[in-house]
Structures are given as structure tokens and as C-alpha cells.
Amino acid sequence: MAITVSLVALFGLVLFFLLRSHSLSYGAAFVAIGFGFFLASTGAAAPINQLATAVINAIPSP
């Protein structure tokens, strides 16, 4: 668990700086995918899923 949280923090930090510098490349895509992959295996996955579900349900469908 400690390694996963460390990787989430590392990928999140790298992703933040890549987005801030407007560096959109294959490397940035890899970092974003890695960040999402490791974030999904932490305790933050359930609240993120609940938030996404709430946002989707709040959008009116035609």
C-alpha cells in the first residue's frame, strides 16, 4: 500500500508539472495513465467513483 501511495504522489506531481508546462506528448500520456492506474488501487477510488456517478446523474439527459 505504501508503494502505491508513493507512486500516486509521484505520478500526480509529474502530471501536474507536465500539464502546467503544456507538455502534451507520449510521455505525458504515459504519466496520466500511470497516475490513474495507481490511483485506482488506493482508498481514494471509492470516493472518486461516487463523485463521478453523482456528476453523471446530475446532468439531465434528453
PDB file with SEQRES, HELIX, SHEET and CRYST1 records, atoms N, CA, C and O in Angstrom:
SEQRES   1 A   62  MET ALA ILE THR VAL SER LEU VAL ALA LEU PHE GLY LEU          
SEQRES   2 A   62  VAL LEU PHE PHE LEU LEU ARG SER HIS SER LEU SER TYR          
SEQRES   3 A   62  GLY ALA ALA PHE VAL ALA ILE GLY PHE GLY PHE PHE LEU          
SEQRES   4 A   62  ALA SER THR GLY ALA ALA ALA PRO ILE ASN GLN LEU ALA          
SEQRES   5 A   62  THR ALA VAL ILE ASN ALA ILE PRO SER PRO                      
HELIX    1 AA1 ALA A    2  ARG A   20  1                                  19    
HELIX    2 AA2 TYR A   26  ALA A   40  1                                  15    
HELIX    3 AA3 ALA A   45  ALA A   58  1                                  14    
CRYST1    1.000    1.000    1.000  90.00  90.00  90.00 P 1           1          
ATOM      1  N   MET A   1       0.823  -1.197   0.000  1.00  0.00           N  
ATOM      2  CA  MET A   1       0.000   0.000   0.000  1.00  0.00           C  
ATOM      3  C   MET A   1       0.867   1.260   0.000  1.00  0.00           C  
ATOM      4  O   MET A   1       0.552   2.232  -0.686  1.00  0.00           O  
ATOM      5  N   ALA A   2       1.956   1.240   0.769  1.00  0.00           N  
ATOM      6  CA  ALA A   2       2.816   2.418   0.850  1.00  0.00           C  
ATOM      7  C   ALA A   2       3.462   2.720  -0.492  1.00  0.00           C  
ATOM      8  O   ALA A   2       3.639   3.883  -0.856  1.00  0.00           O  
ATOM      9  N   ILE A   3       3.813   1.670  -1.227  1.00  0.00           N  
ATOM     10  CA  ILE A   3       4.423   1.883  -2.541  1.00  0.00           C  
ATOM     11  C   ILE A   3       3.410   2.488  -3.495  1.00  0.00           C  
ATOM     12  O   ILE A   3       3.742   3.378  -4.279  1.00  0.00           O  
ATOM     13  N   THR A   4       2.168   2.007  -3.431  1.00  0.00           N  
ATOM     14  CA  THR A   4       1.124   2.520  -4.317  1.00  0.00           C  
ATOM     15  C   THR A   4       0.863   3.997  -4.050  1.00  0.00           C  
ATOM     16  O   THR A   4       0.740   4.785  -4.988  1.00  0.00           O  
ATOM     17  N   VAL A   5       0.778   4.372  -2.793  1.00  0.00           N  
ATOM     18  CA  VAL A   5       0.538   5.776  -2.454  1.00  0.00           C  
ATOM     19  C   VAL A   5       1.707   6.627  -2.908  1.00  0.00           C  
ATOM     20  O   VAL A   5       1.508   7.745  -3.384  1.00  0.00           O  
ATOM     21  N   SER A   6       2.933   6.116  -2.769  1.00  0.00           N  
ATOM     22  CA  SER A   6       4.115   6.858  -3.225  1.00  0.00           C  
ATOM     23  C   SER A   6       4.084   7.048  -4.734  1.00  0.00           C  
ATOM     24  O   SER A   6       4.412   8.124  -5.233  1.00  0.00           O  
ATOM     25  N   LEU A   7       3.691   6.004  -5.464  1.00  0.00           N  
ATOM     26  CA  LEU A   7       3.617   6.122  -6.916  1.00  0.00           C  
ATOM     27  C   LEU A   7       2.525   7.082  -7.341  1.00  0.00           C  
ATOM     28  O   LEU A   7       2.692   7.817  -8.314  1.00  0.00           O  
ATOM     29  N   VAL A   8       1.404   7.087  -6.622  1.00  0.00           N  
ATOM     30  CA  VAL A   8       0.331   8.041  -6.927  1.00  0.00           C  
ATOM     31  C   VAL A   8       0.834   9.459  -6.718  1.00  0.00           C  
ATOM     32  O   VAL A   8       0.590  10.336  -7.547  1.00  0.00           O  
ATOM     33  N   ALA A   9       1.531   9.685  -5.622  1.00  0.00           N  
ATOM     34  CA  ALA A   9       2.069  11.018  -5.358  1.00  0.00           C  
ATOM     35  C   ALA A   9       3.094  11.417  -6.430  1.00  0.00           C  
ATOM     36  O   ALA A   9       3.094  12.553  -6.904  1.00  0.00           O  
ATOM     37  N   LEU A  10       3.961  10.479  -6.805  1.00  0.00           N  
ATOM     38  CA  LEU A  10       4.971  10.769  -7.816  1.00  0.00           C  
ATOM     39  C   LEU A  10       4.327  11.066  -9.164  1.00  0.00           C  
ATOM     40  O   LEU A  10       4.638  12.079  -9.790  1.00  0.00           O  
ATOM     41  N   PHE A  11       3.429  10.188  -9.618  1.00  0.00           N  
ATOM     42  CA  PHE A  11       2.773  10.402 -10.902  1.00  0.00           C  
ATOM     43  C   PHE A  11       1.914  11.675 -10.869  1.00  0.00           C  
ATOM     44  O   PHE A  11       1.855  12.401 -11.861  1.00  0.00           O  
ATOM     45  N   GLY A  12       1.262  11.944  -9.763  1.00  0.00           N  
ATOM     46  CA  GLY A  12       0.457  13.158  -9.659  1.00  0.00           C  
ATOM     47  C   GLY A  12       1.305  14.409  -9.765  1.00  0.00           C  
ATOM     48  O   GLY A  12       0.921  15.372 -10.428  1.00  0.00           O  
ATOM     49  N   LEU A  13       2.451  14.400  -9.117  1.00  0.00           N  
ATOM     50  CA  LEU A  13       3.347  15.551  -9.166  1.00  0.00           C  
ATOM     51  C   LEU A  13       3.897  15.760 -10.576  1.00  0.00           C  
ATOM     52  O   LEU A  13       3.925  16.883 -11.080  1.00  0.00           O  
ATOM     53  N   VAL A  14       4.329  14.676 -11.202  1.00  0.00           N  
ATOM     54  CA  VAL A  14       4.847  14.781 -12.563  1.00  0.00           C  
ATOM     55  C   VAL A  14       3.754  15.241 -13.517  1.00  0.00           C  
ATOM     56  O   VAL A  14       3.995  16.088 -14.377  1.00  0.00           O  
ATOM     57  N   LEU A  15       2.553  14.687 -13.369  1.00  0.00           N  
ATOM     58  CA  LEU A  15       1.432  15.087 -14.226  1.00  0.00           C  
ATOM     59  C   LEU A  15       1.089  16.557 -14.035  1.00  0.00           C  
ATOM     60  O   LEU A  15       0.797  17.252 -15.009  1.00  0.00           O  
ATOM     61  N   PHE A  16       1.120  17.040 -12.805  1.00  0.00           N  
ATOM     62  CA  PHE A  16       0.850  18.451 -12.532  1.00  0.00           C  
ATOM     63  C   PHE A  16       1.827  19.345 -13.289  1.00  0.00           C  
ATOM     64  O   PHE A  16       1.424  20.314 -13.932  1.00  0.00           O  
ATOM     65  N   PHE A  17       3.118  19.011 -13.207  1.00  0.00           N  
ATOM     66  CA  PHE A  17       4.108  19.840 -13.886  1.00  0.00           C  
ATOM     67  C   PHE A  17       4.028  19.716 -15.404  1.00  0.00           C  
ATOM     68  O   PHE A  17       4.275  20.692 -16.112  1.00  0.00           O  
ATOM     69  N   LEU A  18       3.686  18.536 -15.914  1.00  0.00           N  
ATOM     70  CA  LEU A  18       3.528  18.391 -17.362  1.00  0.00           C  
ATOM     71  C   LEU A  18       2.344  19.211 -17.867  1.00  0.00           C  
ATOM     72  O   LEU A  18       2.432  19.855 -18.912  1.00  0.00           O  
ATOM     73  N   LEU A  19       1.249  19.187 -17.132  1.00  0.00           N  
ATOM     74  CA  LEU A  19       0.092  19.973 -17.537  1.00  0.00           C  
ATOM     75  C   LEU A  19       0.364  21.462 -17.400  1.00  0.00           C  
ATOM     76  O   LEU A  19      -0.094  22.258 -18.220  1.00  0.00           O  
ATOM     77  N   ARG A  20       1.097  21.837 -16.384  1.00  0.00           N  
ATOM     78  CA  ARG A  20       1.407  23.255 -16.157  1.00  0.00           C  
ATOM     79  C   ARG A  20       2.323  23.809 -17.248  1.00  0.00           C  
ATOM     80  O   ARG A  20       2.221  24.981 -17.611  1.00  0.00           O  
ATOM     81  N   SER A  21       3.218  22.964 -17.771  1.00  0.00           N  
ATOM     82  CA  SER A  21       4.137  23.425 -18.806  1.00  0.00           C  
ATOM     83  C   SER A  21       3.588  23.201 -20.213  1.00  0.00           C  
ATOM     84  O   SER A  21       4.286  23.444 -21.197  1.00  0.00           O  
ATOM     85  N   HIS A  22       2.350  22.741 -20.313  1.00  0.00           N  
ATOM     86  CA  HIS A  22       1.689  22.491 -21.595  1.00  0.00           C  
ATOM     87  C   HIS A  22       2.474  21.503 -22.445  1.00  0.00           C  
ATOM     88  O   HIS A  22       2.546  21.638 -23.666  1.00  0.00           O  
ATOM     89  N   SER A  23       3.054  20.521 -21.794  1.00  0.00           N  
ATOM     90  CA  SER A  23       3.827  19.491 -22.481  1.00  0.00           C  
ATOM     91  C   SER A  23       2.933  18.287 -22.724  1.00  0.00           C  
ATOM     92  O   SER A  23       2.808  17.411 -21.868  1.00  0.00           O  
ATOM     93  N   LEU A  24       2.317  18.249 -23.885  1.00  0.00           N  
ATOM     94  CA  LEU A  24       1.419  17.154 -24.223  1.00  0.00           C  
ATOM     95  C   LEU A  24       2.121  16.246 -25.218  1.00  0.00           C  
ATOM     96  O   LEU A  24       2.208  16.560 -26.406  1.00  0.00           O  
ATOM     97  N   SER A  25       2.617  15.130 -24.731  1.00  0.00           N  
ATOM     98  CA  SER A  25       3.357  14.204 -25.572  1.00  0.00           C  
ATOM     99  C   SER A  25       3.030  12.784 -25.144  1.00  0.00           C  
ATOM    100  O   SER A  25       2.173  12.570 -24.286  1.00  0.00           O  
ATOM    101  N   TYR A  26       3.707  11.820 -25.736  1.00  0.00           N  
ATOM    102  CA  TYR A  26       3.507  10.432 -25.340  1.00  0.00           C  
ATOM    103  C   TYR A  26       3.926  10.221 -23.883  1.00  0.00           C  
ATOM    104  O   TYR A  26       3.319   9.420 -23.172  1.00  0.00           O  
ATOM    105  N   GLY A  27       4.933  10.920 -23.452  1.00  0.00           N  
ATOM    106  CA  GLY A  27       5.367  10.821 -22.060  1.00  0.00           C  
ATOM    107  C   GLY A  27       4.296  11.295 -21.097  1.00  0.00           C  
ATOM    108  O   GLY A  27       4.070  10.676 -20.057  1.00  0.00           O  
ATOM    109  N   ALA A  28       3.637  12.391 -21.442  1.00  0.00           N  
ATOM    110  CA  ALA A  28       2.566  12.909 -20.592  1.00  0.00           C  
ATOM    111  C   ALA A  28       1.397  11.933 -20.550  1.00  0.00           C  
ATOM    112  O   ALA A  28       0.769  11.751 -19.506  1.00  0.00           O  
ATOM    113  N   ALA A  29       1.111  11.314 -21.674  1.00  0.00           N  
ATOM    114  CA  ALA A  29       0.027  10.326 -21.704  1.00  0.00           C  
ATOM    115  C   ALA A  29       0.378   9.129 -20.827  1.00  0.00           C  
ATOM    116  O   ALA A  29      -0.485   8.615 -20.114  1.00  0.00           O  
ATOM    117  N   PHE A  30       1.619   8.682 -20.868  1.00  0.00           N  
ATOM    118  CA  PHE A  30       2.054   7.570 -20.030  1.00  0.00           C  
ATOM    119  C   PHE A  30       1.937   7.923 -18.554  1.00  0.00           C  
ATOM    120  O   PHE A  30       1.485   7.102 -17.755  1.00  0.00           O  
ATOM    121  N   VAL A  31       2.336   9.128 -18.188  1.00  0.00           N  
ATOM    122  CA  VAL A  31       2.249   9.564 -16.794  1.00  0.00           C  
ATOM    123  C   VAL A  31       0.791   9.631 -16.352  1.00  0.00           C  
ATOM    124  O   VAL A  31       0.459   9.216 -15.242  1.00  0.00           O  
ATOM    125  N   ALA A  32      -0.081  10.151 -17.213  1.00  0.00           N  
ATOM    126  CA  ALA A  32      -1.503  10.242 -16.864  1.00  0.00           C  
ATOM    127  C   ALA A  32      -2.112   8.857 -16.685  1.00  0.00           C  
ATOM    128  O   ALA A  32      -2.901   8.643 -15.764  1.00  0.00           O  
ATOM    129  N   ILE A  33      -1.758   7.922 -17.547  1.00  0.00           N  
ATOM    130  CA  ILE A  33      -2.277   6.559 -17.424  1.00  0.00           C  
ATOM    131  C   ILE A  33      -1.738   5.902 -16.157  1.00  0.00           C  
ATOM    132  O   ILE A  33      -2.485   5.239 -15.436  1.00  0.00           O  
ATOM    133  N   GLY A  34      -0.469   6.078 -15.887  1.00  0.00           N  
ATOM    134  CA  GLY A  34       0.116   5.515 -14.669  1.00  0.00           C  
ATOM    135  C   GLY A  34      -0.509   6.100 -13.422  1.00  0.00           C  
ATOM    136  O   GLY A  34      -0.775   5.377 -12.462  1.00  0.00           O  
ATOM    137  N   PHE A  35      -0.746   7.403 -13.425  1.00  0.00           N  
ATOM    138  CA  PHE A  35      -1.387   8.064 -12.289  1.00  0.00           C  
ATOM    139  C   PHE A  35      -2.778   7.491 -12.053  1.00  0.00           C  
ATOM    140  O   PHE A  35      -3.137   7.178 -10.917  1.00  0.00           O  
ATOM    141  N   GLY A  36      -3.556   7.353 -13.106  1.00  0.00           N  
ATOM    142  CA  GLY A  36      -4.904   6.805 -12.964  1.00  0.00           C  
ATOM    143  C   GLY A  36      -4.887   5.363 -12.517  1.00  0.00           C  
ATOM    144  O   GLY A  36      -5.716   4.959 -11.702  1.00  0.00           O  
ATOM    145  N   PHE A  37      -3.955   4.575 -13.035  1.00  0.00           N  
ATOM    146  CA  PHE A  37      -3.860   3.167 -12.667  1.00  0.00           C  
ATOM    147  C   PHE A  37      -3.552   3.011 -11.188  1.00  0.00           C  
ATOM    148  O   PHE A  37      -4.216   2.242 -10.492  1.00  0.00           O  
ATOM    149  N   PHE A  38      -2.554   3.731 -10.703  1.00  0.00           N  
ATOM    150  CA  PHE A  38      -2.183   3.590  -9.304  1.00  0.00           C  
ATOM    151  C   PHE A  38      -3.179   4.269  -8.373  1.00  0.00           C  
ATOM    152  O   PHE A  38      -3.356   3.822  -7.240  1.00  0.00           O  
ATOM    153  N   LEU A  39      -3.826   5.325  -8.816  1.00  0.00           N  
ATOM    154  CA  LEU A  39      -4.849   5.972  -8.001  1.00  0.00           C  
ATOM    155  C   LEU A  39      -6.045   5.055  -7.806  1.00  0.00           C  
ATOM    156  O   LEU A  39      -6.684   5.088  -6.755  1.00  0.00           O  
ATOM    157  N   ALA A  40      -6.353   4.242  -8.801  1.00  0.00           N  
ATOM    158  CA  ALA A  40      -7.494   3.334  -8.710  1.00  0.00           C  
ATOM    159  C   ALA A  40      -7.282   2.254  -7.660  1.00  0.00           C  
ATOM    160  O   ALA A  40      -8.255   1.665  -7.189  1.00  0.00           O  
ATOM    161  N   SER A  41      -6.055   1.981  -7.286  1.00  0.00           N  
ATOM    162  CA  SER A  41      -5.803   0.936  -6.303  1.00  0.00           C  
ATOM    163  C   SER A  41      -5.614   1.492  -4.893  1.00  0.00           C  
ATOM    164  O   SER A  41      -5.179   0.763  -4.001  1.00  0.00           O  
ATOM    165  N   THR A  42      -5.928   2.747  -4.679  1.00  0.00           N  
ATOM    166  CA  THR A  42      -5.832   3.328  -3.341  1.00  0.00           C  
ATOM    167  C   THR A  42      -7.222   3.459  -2.736  1.00  0.00           C  
ATOM    168  O   THR A  42      -8.216   3.086  -3.359  1.00  0.00           O  
ATOM    169  N   GLY A  43      -7.284   3.977  -1.550  1.00  0.00           N  
ATOM    170  CA  GLY A  43      -8.558   4.186  -0.882  1.00  0.00           C  
ATOM    171  C   GLY A  43      -9.349   5.332  -1.478  1.00  0.00           C  
ATOM    172  O   GLY A  43     -10.521   5.508  -1.147  1.00  0.00           O  
ATOM    173  N   ALA A  44      -8.737   6.109  -2.343  1.00  0.00           N  
ATOM    174  CA  ALA A  44      -9.429   7.236  -2.967  1.00  0.00           C  
ATOM    175  C   ALA A  44     -10.318   6.799  -4.118  1.00  0.00           C  
ATOM    176  O   ALA A  44     -11.081   7.611  -4.642  1.00  0.00           O  
ATOM    177  N   ALA A  45     -10.240   5.542  -4.524  1.00  0.00           N  
ATOM    178  CA  ALA A  45     -11.008   5.070  -5.681  1.00  0.00           C  
ATOM    179  C   ALA A  45     -12.516   5.137  -5.436  1.00  0.00           C  
ATOM    180  O   ALA A  45     -13.263   5.570  -6.314  1.00  0.00           O  
ATOM    181  N   ALA A  46     -12.969   4.718  -4.266  1.00  0.00           N  
ATOM    182  CA  ALA A  46     -14.407   4.700  -3.984  1.00  0.00           C  
ATOM    183  C   ALA A  46     -15.010   6.105  -3.980  1.00  0.00           C  
ATOM    184  O   ALA A  46     -16.037   6.313  -4.627  1.00  0.00           O  
ATOM    185  N   PRO A  47     -14.417   7.083  -3.278  1.00  0.00           N  
ATOM    186  CA  PRO A  47     -14.994   8.436  -3.336  1.00  0.00           C  
ATOM    187  C   PRO A  47     -14.962   9.053  -4.733  1.00  0.00           C  
ATOM    188  O   PRO A  47     -15.876   9.790  -5.104  1.00  0.00           O  
ATOM    189  N   ILE A  48     -13.922   8.760  -5.505  1.00  0.00           N  
ATOM    190  CA  ILE A  48     -13.849   9.290  -6.862  1.00  0.00           C  
ATOM    191  C   ILE A  48     -14.950   8.693  -7.720  1.00  0.00           C  
ATOM    192  O   ILE A  48     -15.575   9.402  -8.508  1.00  0.00           O  
ATOM    193  N   ASN A  49     -15.195   7.392  -7.574  1.00  0.00           N  
ATOM    194  CA  ASN A  49     -16.277   6.747  -8.316  1.00  0.00           C  
ATOM    195  C   ASN A  49     -17.633   7.311  -7.910  1.00  0.00           C  
ATOM    196  O   ASN A  49     -18.495   7.528  -8.762  1.00  0.00           O  
ATOM    197  N   GLN A  50     -17.827   7.548  -6.616  1.00  0.00           N  
ATOM    198  CA  GLN A  50     -19.090   8.117  -6.138  1.00  0.00           C  
ATOM    199  C   GLN A  50     -19.278   9.535  -6.674  1.00  0.00           C  
ATOM    200  O   GLN A  50     -20.385   9.902  -7.068  1.00  0.00           O  
ATOM    201  N   LEU A  51     -18.222  10.327  -6.693  1.00  0.00           N  
ATOM    202  CA  LEU A  51     -18.310  11.688  -7.221  1.00  0.00           C  
ATOM    203  C   LEU A  51     -18.631  11.675  -8.706  1.00  0.00           C  
ATOM    204  O   LEU A  51     -19.469  12.449  -9.169  1.00  0.00           O  
ATOM    205  N   ALA A  52     -17.965  10.795  -9.459  1.00  0.00           N  
ATOM    206  CA  ALA A  52     -18.231  10.710 -10.895  1.00  0.00           C  
ATOM    207  C   ALA A  52     -19.673  10.281 -11.149  1.00  0.00           C  
ATOM    208  O   ALA A  52     -20.322  10.811 -12.051  1.00  0.00           O  
ATOM    209  N   THR A  53     -20.181   9.339 -10.376  1.00  0.00           N  
ATOM    210  CA  THR A  53     -21.564   8.887 -10.525  1.00  0.00           C  
ATOM    211  C   THR A  53     -22.536  10.012 -10.197  1.00  0.00           C  
ATOM    212  O   THR A  53     -23.538  10.184 -10.891  1.00  0.00           O  
ATOM    213  N   ALA A  54     -22.254  10.776  -9.153  1.00  0.00           N  
ATOM    214  CA  ALA A  54     -23.123  11.885  -8.778  1.00  0.00           C  
ATOM    215  C   ALA A  54     -23.140  12.965  -9.866  1.00  0.00           C  
ATOM    216  O   ALA A  54     -24.196  13.520 -10.173  1.00  0.00           O  
ATOM    217  N   VAL A  55     -21.996  13.256 -10.437  1.00  0.00           N  
ATOM    218  CA  VAL A  55     -21.925  14.263 -11.512  1.00  0.00           C  
ATOM    219  C   VAL A  55     -22.689  13.787 -12.736  1.00  0.00           C  
ATOM    220  O   VAL A  55     -23.435  14.554 -13.342  1.00  0.00           O  
ATOM    221  N   ILE A  56     -22.506  12.523 -13.101  1.00  0.00           N  
ATOM    222  CA  ILE A  56     -23.205  11.978 -14.264  1.00  0.00           C  
ATOM    223  C   ILE A  56     -24.707  11.980 -14.030  1.00  0.00           C  
ATOM    224  O   ILE A  56     -25.471  12.299 -14.942  1.00  0.00           O  
ATOM    225  N   ASN A  57     -25.144  11.631 -12.828  1.00  0.00           N  
ATOM    226  CA  ASN A  57     -26.583  11.630 -12.537  1.00  0.00           C  
ATOM    227  C   ASN A  57     -27.164  13.029 -12.467  1.00  0.00           C  
ATOM    228  O   ASN A  57     -28.362  13.212 -12.683  1.00  0.00           O  
ATOM    229  N   ALA A  58     -26.327  14.029 -12.167  1.00  0.00           N  
ATOM    230  CA  ALA A  58     -26.810  15.406 -12.073  1.00  0.00           C  
ATOM    231  C   ALA A  58     -27.024  16.030 -13.448  1.00  0.00           C  
ATOM    232  O   ALA A  58     -27.769  17.001 -13.575  1.00  0.00           O  
ATOM    233  N   ILE A  59     -26.387  15.489 -14.466  1.00  0.00           N  
ATOM    234  CA  ILE A  59     -26.535  16.014 -15.827  1.00  0.00           C  
ATOM    235  C   ILE A  59     -27.859  15.514 -16.398  1.00  0.00           C  
ATOM    236  O   ILE A  59     -28.072  14.305 -16.489  1.00  0.00           O  
ATOM    237  N   PRO A  60     -28.746  16.424 -16.783  1.00  0.00           N  
ATOM    238  CA  PRO A  60     -30.036  15.975 -17.319  1.00  0.00           C  
ATOM    239  C   PRO A  60     -29.863  15.325 -18.686  1.00  0.00           C  
ATOM    240  O   PRO A  60     -29.145  15.834 -19.546  1.00  0.00           O  
ATOM    241  N   SER A  61     -30.524  14.209 -18.867  1.00  0.00           N  
ATOM    242  CA  SER A  61     -30.460  13.550 -20.170  1.00  0.00           C  
ATOM    243  C   SER A  61     -31.680  13.921 -21.007  1.00  0.00           C  
ATOM    244  O   SER A  61     -32.774  14.085 -20.467  1.00  0.00           O  
ATOM    245  N   PRO A  62     -31.500  14.056 -22.339  1.00  0.00           N  
ATOM    246  CA  PRO A  62     -32.636  14.475 -23.188  1.00  0.00           C  
ATOM    247  C   PRO A  62     -33.647  13.378 -23.379  1.00  0.00           C  
ATOM    248  O   PRO A  62     -34.651  13.576 -24.064  1.00  0.00           O  
TER     249      PRO A  62                                                      
END                                                                             
